[in-house]
PDB file of C-alpha atoms in Angstrom:
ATOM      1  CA  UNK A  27      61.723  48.088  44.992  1.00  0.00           C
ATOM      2  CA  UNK A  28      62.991  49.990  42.368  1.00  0.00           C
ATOM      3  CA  UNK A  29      66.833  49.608  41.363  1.00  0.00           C
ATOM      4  CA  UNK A  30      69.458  50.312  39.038  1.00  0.00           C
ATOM      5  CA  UNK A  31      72.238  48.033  38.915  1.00  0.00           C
ATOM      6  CA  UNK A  32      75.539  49.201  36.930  1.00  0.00           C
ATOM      7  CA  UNK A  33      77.510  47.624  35.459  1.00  0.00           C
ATOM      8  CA  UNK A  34      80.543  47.436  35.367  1.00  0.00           C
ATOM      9  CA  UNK A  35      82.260  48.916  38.434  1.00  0.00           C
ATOM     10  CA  UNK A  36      85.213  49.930  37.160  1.00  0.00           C
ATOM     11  CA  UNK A  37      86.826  49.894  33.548  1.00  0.00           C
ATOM     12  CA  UNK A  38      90.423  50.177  32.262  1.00  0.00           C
ATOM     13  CA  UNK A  39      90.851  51.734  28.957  1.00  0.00           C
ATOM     14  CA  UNK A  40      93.812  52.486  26.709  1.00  0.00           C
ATOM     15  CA  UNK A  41      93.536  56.075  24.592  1.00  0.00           C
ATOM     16  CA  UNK A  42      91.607  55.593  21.689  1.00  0.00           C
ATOM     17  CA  UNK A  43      89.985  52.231  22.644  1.00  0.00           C
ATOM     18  CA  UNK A  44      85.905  52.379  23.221  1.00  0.00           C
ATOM     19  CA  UNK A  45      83.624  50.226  25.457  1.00  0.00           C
ATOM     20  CA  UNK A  46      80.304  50.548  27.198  1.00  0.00           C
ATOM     21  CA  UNK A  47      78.411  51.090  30.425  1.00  0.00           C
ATOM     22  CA  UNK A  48      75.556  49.337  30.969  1.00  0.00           C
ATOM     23  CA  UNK A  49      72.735  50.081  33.517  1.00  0.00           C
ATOM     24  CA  UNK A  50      69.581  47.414  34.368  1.00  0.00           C
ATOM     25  CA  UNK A  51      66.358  48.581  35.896  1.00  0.00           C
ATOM     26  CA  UNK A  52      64.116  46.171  37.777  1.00  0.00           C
ATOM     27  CA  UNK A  53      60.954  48.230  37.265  1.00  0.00           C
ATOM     28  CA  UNK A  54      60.264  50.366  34.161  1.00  0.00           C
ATOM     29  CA  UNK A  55      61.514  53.701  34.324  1.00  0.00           C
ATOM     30  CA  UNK A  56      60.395  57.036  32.805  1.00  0.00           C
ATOM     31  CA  UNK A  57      63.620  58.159  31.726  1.00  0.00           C
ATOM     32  CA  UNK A  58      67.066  57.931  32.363  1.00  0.00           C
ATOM     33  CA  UNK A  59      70.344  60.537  32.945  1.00  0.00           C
ATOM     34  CA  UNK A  60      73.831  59.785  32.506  1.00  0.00           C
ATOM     35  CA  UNK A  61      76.218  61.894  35.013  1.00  0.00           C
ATOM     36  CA  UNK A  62      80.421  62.142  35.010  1.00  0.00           C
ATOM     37  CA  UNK A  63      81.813  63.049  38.319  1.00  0.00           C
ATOM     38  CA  UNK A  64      85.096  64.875  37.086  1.00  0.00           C
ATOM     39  CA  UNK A  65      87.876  65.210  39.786  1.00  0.00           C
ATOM     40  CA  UNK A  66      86.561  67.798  41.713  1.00  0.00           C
ATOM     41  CA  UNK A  67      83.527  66.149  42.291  1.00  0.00           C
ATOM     42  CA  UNK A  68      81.172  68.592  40.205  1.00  0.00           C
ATOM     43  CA  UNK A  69      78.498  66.282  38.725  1.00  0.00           C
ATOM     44  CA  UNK A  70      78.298  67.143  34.680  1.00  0.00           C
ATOM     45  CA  UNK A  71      75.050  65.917  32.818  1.00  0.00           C
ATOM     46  CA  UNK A  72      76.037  63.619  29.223  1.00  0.00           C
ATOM     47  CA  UNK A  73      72.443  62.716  28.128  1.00  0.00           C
ATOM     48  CA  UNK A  74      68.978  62.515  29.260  1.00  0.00           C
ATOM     49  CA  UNK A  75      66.419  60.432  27.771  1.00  0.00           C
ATOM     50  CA  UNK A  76      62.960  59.346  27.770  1.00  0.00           C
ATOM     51  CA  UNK A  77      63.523  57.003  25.053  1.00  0.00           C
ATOM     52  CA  UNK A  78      65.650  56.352  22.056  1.00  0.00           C
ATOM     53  CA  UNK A  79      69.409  57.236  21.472  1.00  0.00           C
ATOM     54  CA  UNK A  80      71.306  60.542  21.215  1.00  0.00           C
ATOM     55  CA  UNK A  81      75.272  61.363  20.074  1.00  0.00           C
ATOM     56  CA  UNK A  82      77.363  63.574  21.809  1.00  0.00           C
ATOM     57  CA  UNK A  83      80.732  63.788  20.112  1.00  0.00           C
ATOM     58  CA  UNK A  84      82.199  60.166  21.084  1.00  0.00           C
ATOM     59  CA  UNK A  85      79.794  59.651  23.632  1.00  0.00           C
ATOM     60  CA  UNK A  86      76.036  57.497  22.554  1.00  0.00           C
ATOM     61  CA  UNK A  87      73.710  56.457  25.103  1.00  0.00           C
ATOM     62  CA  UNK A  88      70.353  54.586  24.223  1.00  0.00           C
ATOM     63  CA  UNK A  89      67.483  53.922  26.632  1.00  0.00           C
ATOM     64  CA  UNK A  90      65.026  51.001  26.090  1.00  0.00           C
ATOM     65  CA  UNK A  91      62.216  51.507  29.318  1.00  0.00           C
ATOM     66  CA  UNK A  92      60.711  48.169  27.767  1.00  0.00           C
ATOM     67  CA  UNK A  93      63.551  46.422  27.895  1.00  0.00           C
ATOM     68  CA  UNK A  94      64.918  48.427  30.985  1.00  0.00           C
ATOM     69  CA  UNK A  95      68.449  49.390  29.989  1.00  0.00           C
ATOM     70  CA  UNK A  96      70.457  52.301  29.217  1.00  0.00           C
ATOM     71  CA  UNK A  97      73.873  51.973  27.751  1.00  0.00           C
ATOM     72  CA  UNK A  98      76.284  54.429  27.396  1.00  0.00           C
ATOM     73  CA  UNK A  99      78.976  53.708  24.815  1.00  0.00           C
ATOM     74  CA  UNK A 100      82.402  55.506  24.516  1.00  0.00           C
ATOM     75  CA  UNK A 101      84.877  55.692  21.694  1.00  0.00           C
ATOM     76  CA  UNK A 102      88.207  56.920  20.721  1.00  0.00           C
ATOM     77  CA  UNK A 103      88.422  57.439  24.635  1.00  0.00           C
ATOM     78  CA  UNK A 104      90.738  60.230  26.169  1.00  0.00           C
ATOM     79  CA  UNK A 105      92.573  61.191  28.876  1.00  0.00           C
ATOM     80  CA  UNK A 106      89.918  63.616  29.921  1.00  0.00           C
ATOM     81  CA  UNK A 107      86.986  60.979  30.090  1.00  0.00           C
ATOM     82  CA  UNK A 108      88.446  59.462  33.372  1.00  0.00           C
ATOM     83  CA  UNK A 109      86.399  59.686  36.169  1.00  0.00           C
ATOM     84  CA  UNK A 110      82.824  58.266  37.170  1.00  0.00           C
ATOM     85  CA  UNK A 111      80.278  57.446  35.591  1.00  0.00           C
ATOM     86  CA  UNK A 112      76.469  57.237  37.128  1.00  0.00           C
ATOM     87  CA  UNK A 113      73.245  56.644  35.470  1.00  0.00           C
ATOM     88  CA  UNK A 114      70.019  57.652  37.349  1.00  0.00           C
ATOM     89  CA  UNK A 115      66.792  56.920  36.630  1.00  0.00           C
ATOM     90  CA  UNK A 116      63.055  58.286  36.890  1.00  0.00           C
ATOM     91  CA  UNK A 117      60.975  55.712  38.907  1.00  0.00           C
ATOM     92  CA  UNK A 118      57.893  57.362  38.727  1.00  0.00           C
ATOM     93  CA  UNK A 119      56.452  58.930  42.023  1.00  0.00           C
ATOM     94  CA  UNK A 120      58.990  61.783  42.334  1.00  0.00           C
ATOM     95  CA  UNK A 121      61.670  58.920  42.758  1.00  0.00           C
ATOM     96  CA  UNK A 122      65.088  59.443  41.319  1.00  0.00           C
ATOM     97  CA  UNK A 123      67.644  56.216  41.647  1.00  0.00           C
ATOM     98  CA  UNK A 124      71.314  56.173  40.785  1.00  0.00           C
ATOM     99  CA  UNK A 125      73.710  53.362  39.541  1.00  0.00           C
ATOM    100  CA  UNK A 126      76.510  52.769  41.826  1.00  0.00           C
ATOM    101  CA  UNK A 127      78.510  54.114  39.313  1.00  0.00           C
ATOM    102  CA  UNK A 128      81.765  52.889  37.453  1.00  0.00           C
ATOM    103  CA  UNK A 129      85.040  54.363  37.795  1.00  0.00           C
ATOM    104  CA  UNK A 130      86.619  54.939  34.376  1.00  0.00           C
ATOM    105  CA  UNK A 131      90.186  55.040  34.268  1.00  0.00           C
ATOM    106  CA  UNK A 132      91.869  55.979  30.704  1.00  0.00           C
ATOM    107  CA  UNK A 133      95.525  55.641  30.114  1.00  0.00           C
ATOM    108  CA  UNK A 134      97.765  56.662  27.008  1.00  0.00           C
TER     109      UNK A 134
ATOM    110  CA  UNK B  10      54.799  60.489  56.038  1.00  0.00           C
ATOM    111  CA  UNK B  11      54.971  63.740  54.335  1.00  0.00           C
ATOM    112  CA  UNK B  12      57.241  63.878  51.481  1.00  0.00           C
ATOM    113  CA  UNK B  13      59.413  66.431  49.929  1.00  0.00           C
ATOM    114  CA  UNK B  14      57.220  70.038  49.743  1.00  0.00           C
ATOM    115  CA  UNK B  15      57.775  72.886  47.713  1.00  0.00           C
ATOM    116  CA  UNK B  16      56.254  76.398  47.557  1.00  0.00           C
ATOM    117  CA  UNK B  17      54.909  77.875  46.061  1.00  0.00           C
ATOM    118  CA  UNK B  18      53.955  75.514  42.896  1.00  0.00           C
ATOM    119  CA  UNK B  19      53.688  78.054  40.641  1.00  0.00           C
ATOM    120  CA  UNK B  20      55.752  81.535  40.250  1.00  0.00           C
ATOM    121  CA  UNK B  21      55.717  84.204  37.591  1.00  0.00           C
ATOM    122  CA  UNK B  22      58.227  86.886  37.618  1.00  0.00           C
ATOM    123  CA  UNK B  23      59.499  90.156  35.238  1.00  0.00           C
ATOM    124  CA  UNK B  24      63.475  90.316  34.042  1.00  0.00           C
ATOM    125  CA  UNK B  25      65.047  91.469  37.155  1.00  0.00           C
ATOM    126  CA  UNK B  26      63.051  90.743  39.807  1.00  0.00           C
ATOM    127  CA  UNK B  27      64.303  88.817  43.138  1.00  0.00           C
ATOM    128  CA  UNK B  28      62.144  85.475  43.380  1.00  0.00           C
ATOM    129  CA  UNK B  29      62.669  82.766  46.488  1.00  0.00           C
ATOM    130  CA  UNK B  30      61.434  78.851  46.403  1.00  0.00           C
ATOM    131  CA  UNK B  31      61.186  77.326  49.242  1.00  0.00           C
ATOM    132  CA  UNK B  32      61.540  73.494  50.261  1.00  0.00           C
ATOM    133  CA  UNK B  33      61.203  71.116  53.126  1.00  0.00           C
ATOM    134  CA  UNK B  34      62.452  67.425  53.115  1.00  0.00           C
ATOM    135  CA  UNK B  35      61.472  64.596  54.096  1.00  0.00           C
ATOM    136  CA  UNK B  36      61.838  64.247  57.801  1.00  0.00           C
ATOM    137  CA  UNK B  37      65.276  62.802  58.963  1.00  0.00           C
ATOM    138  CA  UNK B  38      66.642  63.058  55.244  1.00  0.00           C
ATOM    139  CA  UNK B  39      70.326  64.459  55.551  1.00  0.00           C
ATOM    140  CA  UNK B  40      70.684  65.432  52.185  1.00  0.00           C
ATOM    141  CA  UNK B  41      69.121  68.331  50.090  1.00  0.00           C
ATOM    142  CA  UNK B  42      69.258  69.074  46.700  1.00  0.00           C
ATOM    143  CA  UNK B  43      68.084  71.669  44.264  1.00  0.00           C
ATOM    144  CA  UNK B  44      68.198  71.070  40.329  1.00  0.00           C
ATOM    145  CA  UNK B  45      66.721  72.524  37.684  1.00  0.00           C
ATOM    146  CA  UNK B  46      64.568  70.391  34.850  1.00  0.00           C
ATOM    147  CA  UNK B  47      63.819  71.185  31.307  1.00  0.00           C
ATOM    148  CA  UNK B  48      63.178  69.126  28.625  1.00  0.00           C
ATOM    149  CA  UNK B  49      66.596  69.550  27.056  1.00  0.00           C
ATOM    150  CA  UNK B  50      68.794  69.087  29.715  1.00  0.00           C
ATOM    151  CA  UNK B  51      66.941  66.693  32.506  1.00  0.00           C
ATOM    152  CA  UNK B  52      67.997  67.659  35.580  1.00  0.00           C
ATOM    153  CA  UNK B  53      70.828  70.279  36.283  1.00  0.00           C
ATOM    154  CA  UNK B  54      72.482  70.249  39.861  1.00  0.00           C
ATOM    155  CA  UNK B  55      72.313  73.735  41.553  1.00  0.00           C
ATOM    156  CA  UNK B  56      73.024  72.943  45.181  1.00  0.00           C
ATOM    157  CA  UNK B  57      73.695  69.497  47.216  1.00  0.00           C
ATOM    158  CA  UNK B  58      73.960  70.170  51.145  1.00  0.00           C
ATOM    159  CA  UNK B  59      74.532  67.820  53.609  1.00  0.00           C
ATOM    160  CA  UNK B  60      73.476  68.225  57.267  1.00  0.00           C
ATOM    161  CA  UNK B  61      73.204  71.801  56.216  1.00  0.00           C
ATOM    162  CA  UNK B  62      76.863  72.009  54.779  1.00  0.00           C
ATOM    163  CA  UNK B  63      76.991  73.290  51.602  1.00  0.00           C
ATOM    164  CA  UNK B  64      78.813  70.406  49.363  1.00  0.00           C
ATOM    165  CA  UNK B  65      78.070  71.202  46.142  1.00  0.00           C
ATOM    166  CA  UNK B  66      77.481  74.086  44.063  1.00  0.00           C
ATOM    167  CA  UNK B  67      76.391  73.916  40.517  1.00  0.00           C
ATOM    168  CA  UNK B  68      79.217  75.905  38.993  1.00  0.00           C
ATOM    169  CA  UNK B  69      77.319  77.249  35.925  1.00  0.00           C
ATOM    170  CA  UNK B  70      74.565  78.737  38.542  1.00  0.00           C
ATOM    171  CA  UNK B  71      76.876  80.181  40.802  1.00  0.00           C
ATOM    172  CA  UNK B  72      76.412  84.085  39.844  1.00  0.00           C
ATOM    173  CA  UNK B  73      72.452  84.620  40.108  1.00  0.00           C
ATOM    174  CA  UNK B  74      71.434  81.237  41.955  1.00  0.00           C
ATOM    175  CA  UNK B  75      71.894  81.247  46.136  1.00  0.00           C
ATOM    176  CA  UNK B  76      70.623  78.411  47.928  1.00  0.00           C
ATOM    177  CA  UNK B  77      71.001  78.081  51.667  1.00  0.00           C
ATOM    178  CA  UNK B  78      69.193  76.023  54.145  1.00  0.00           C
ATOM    179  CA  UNK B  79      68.412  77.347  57.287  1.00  0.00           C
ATOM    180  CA  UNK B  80      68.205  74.625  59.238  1.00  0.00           C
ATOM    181  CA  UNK B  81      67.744  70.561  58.547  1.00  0.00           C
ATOM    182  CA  UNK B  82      63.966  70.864  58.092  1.00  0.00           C
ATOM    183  CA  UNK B  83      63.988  74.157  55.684  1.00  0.00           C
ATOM    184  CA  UNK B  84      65.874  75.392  52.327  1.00  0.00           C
ATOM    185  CA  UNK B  85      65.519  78.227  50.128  1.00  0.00           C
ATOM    186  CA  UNK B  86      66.221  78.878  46.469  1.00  0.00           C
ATOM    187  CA  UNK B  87      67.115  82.503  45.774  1.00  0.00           C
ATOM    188  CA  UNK B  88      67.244  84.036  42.188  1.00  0.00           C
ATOM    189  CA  UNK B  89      68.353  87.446  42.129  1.00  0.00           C
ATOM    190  CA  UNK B  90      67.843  88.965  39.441  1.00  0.00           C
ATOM    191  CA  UNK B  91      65.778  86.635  37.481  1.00  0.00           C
ATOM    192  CA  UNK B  92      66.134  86.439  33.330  1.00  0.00           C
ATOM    193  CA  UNK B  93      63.869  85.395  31.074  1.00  0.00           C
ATOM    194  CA  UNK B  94      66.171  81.776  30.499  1.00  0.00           C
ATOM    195  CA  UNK B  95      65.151  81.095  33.910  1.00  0.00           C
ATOM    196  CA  UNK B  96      62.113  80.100  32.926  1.00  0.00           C
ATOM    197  CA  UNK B  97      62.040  76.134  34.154  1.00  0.00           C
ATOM    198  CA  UNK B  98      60.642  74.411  37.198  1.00  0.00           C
ATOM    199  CA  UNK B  99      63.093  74.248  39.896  1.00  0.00           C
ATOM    200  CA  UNK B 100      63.377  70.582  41.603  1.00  0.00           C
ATOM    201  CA  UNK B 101      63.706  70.152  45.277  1.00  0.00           C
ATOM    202  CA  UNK B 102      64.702  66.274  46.792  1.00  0.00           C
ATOM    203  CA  UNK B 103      66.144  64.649  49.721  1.00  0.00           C
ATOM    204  CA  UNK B 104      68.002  61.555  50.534  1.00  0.00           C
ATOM    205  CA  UNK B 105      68.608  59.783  53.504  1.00  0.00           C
ATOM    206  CA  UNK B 106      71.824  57.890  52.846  1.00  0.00           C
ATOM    207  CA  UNK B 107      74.053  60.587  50.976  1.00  0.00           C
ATOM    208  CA  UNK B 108      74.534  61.906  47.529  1.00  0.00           C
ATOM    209  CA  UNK B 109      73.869  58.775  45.718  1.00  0.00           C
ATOM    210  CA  UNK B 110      71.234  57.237  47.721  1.00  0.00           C
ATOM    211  CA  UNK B 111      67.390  57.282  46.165  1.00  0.00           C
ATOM    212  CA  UNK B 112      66.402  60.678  46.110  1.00  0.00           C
ATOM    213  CA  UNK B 113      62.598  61.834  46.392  1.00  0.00           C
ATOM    214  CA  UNK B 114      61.696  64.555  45.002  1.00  0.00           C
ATOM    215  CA  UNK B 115      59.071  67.289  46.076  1.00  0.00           C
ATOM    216  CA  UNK B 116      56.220  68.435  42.954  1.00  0.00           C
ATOM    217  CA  UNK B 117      58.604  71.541  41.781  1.00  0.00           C
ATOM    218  CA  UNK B 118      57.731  75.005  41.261  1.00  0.00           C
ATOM    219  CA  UNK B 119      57.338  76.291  37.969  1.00  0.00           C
ATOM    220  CA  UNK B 120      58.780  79.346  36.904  1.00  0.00           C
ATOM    221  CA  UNK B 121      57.816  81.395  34.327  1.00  0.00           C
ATOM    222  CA  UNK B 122      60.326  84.708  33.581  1.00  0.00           C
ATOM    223  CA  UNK B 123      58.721  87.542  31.804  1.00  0.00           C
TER     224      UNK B 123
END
């Protein structure tokens, strides 16, 4: 069936470092979100795409559907960006599947 | 098996008015949610209940937005007073396995704020 698998499940960064988060589809997907869960659990939207790439400050995520991936890069990382991470993707047929998310941990 | 229904699919409404959507799950699904989709934003979060408990409410909806569901097979969207920015179509889904499991979601119901 149709899954997203995240990668990876957790990630250790110092201030100021980047890295990436990576999700896989196994079926081509209309579009993808990228969600933070912050520490009190509120869910806050980063990016939604159908295709391409879009900037947000130090955040970038790009979506390929024909490929299936969407990335979601981070740089000059702060204190702030800790929490989780979850992608979730359009399936097609009023289907909406979510990563398992990765728990981002930034320290100074 | 019926999926996730909304009514009505269509709703117009002037600046002001009071407006209610109105959703049923899938049968046996646990968890509700409401969002709202543009083209802009995707999906926004307005309310996440589970087995009717209220778990999550969409902070920046909090003032006009109400959602409540009466009981496991029934939930209602409540805009009061509606504004013109409103204007979206309003997302109804369930899951059976909690917030992150697959969610389905019913067709929407479009709202147009005159």
């Amino acid at each position: 069936g149709d899954q997203v698998e995240q990668s990876p499940s957790a990630l250790s960064l110092h201030e100021g470092t980047g890295s990436a988060l990576r999700c896989n589809f196994t079926t081509t997907m209309r579009a993808v979100q990228w969600f933070r869960k912050n520490s009190r659990g509120s869910l806050i939207n980063l990016f939604y795409l159908a295709s391409g790439t879009k900037e947000n400050g130090r955040l970038k995520s790009a979506f390929d559907s024909k490929e299936r991936y969407s990335t979601l890069h981070i740089r000059d990382a702060q204190l702030e960006d800790s929490g989780t991470y979850f992608c979730a993707a359009e399936a097609g047929g009023y289907k909406v599947v979510f990563g398992s998310g990765t728990r981002l941990l930034v320290s100074p | 098996d019926a999926g996730v229904t909304q009514t009505p699919r269509h709703e117009v409404a002037e600046k002001g008015q009071t407006i209610i959507l109105k959703c049923e799950p899938v049968s046996g699904h646990n968890d509700l949610f409401w969002y709202r989709q543009t083209k802009i934003q995707g999906l926004e979060l307005l309310s996440y209940f589970r087995s009717k408990s209220l778990m999550e409410d969409g902070g920046a909806f909090k003032d006009r937005f109400k959602a409540e569901m009466l009981n496991s097979s029934f939930s209602t969207l409540k805009i009061q007073p509606t504004e013109p920015k409103d204007s979206a179509v309003y997302l109804c889904a369930s899951s059976l396995g909690g917030r992150w499991d697959t969610q389905y979601f019913g067709p929407g119901t479009r709202l147009l704020v005159l």
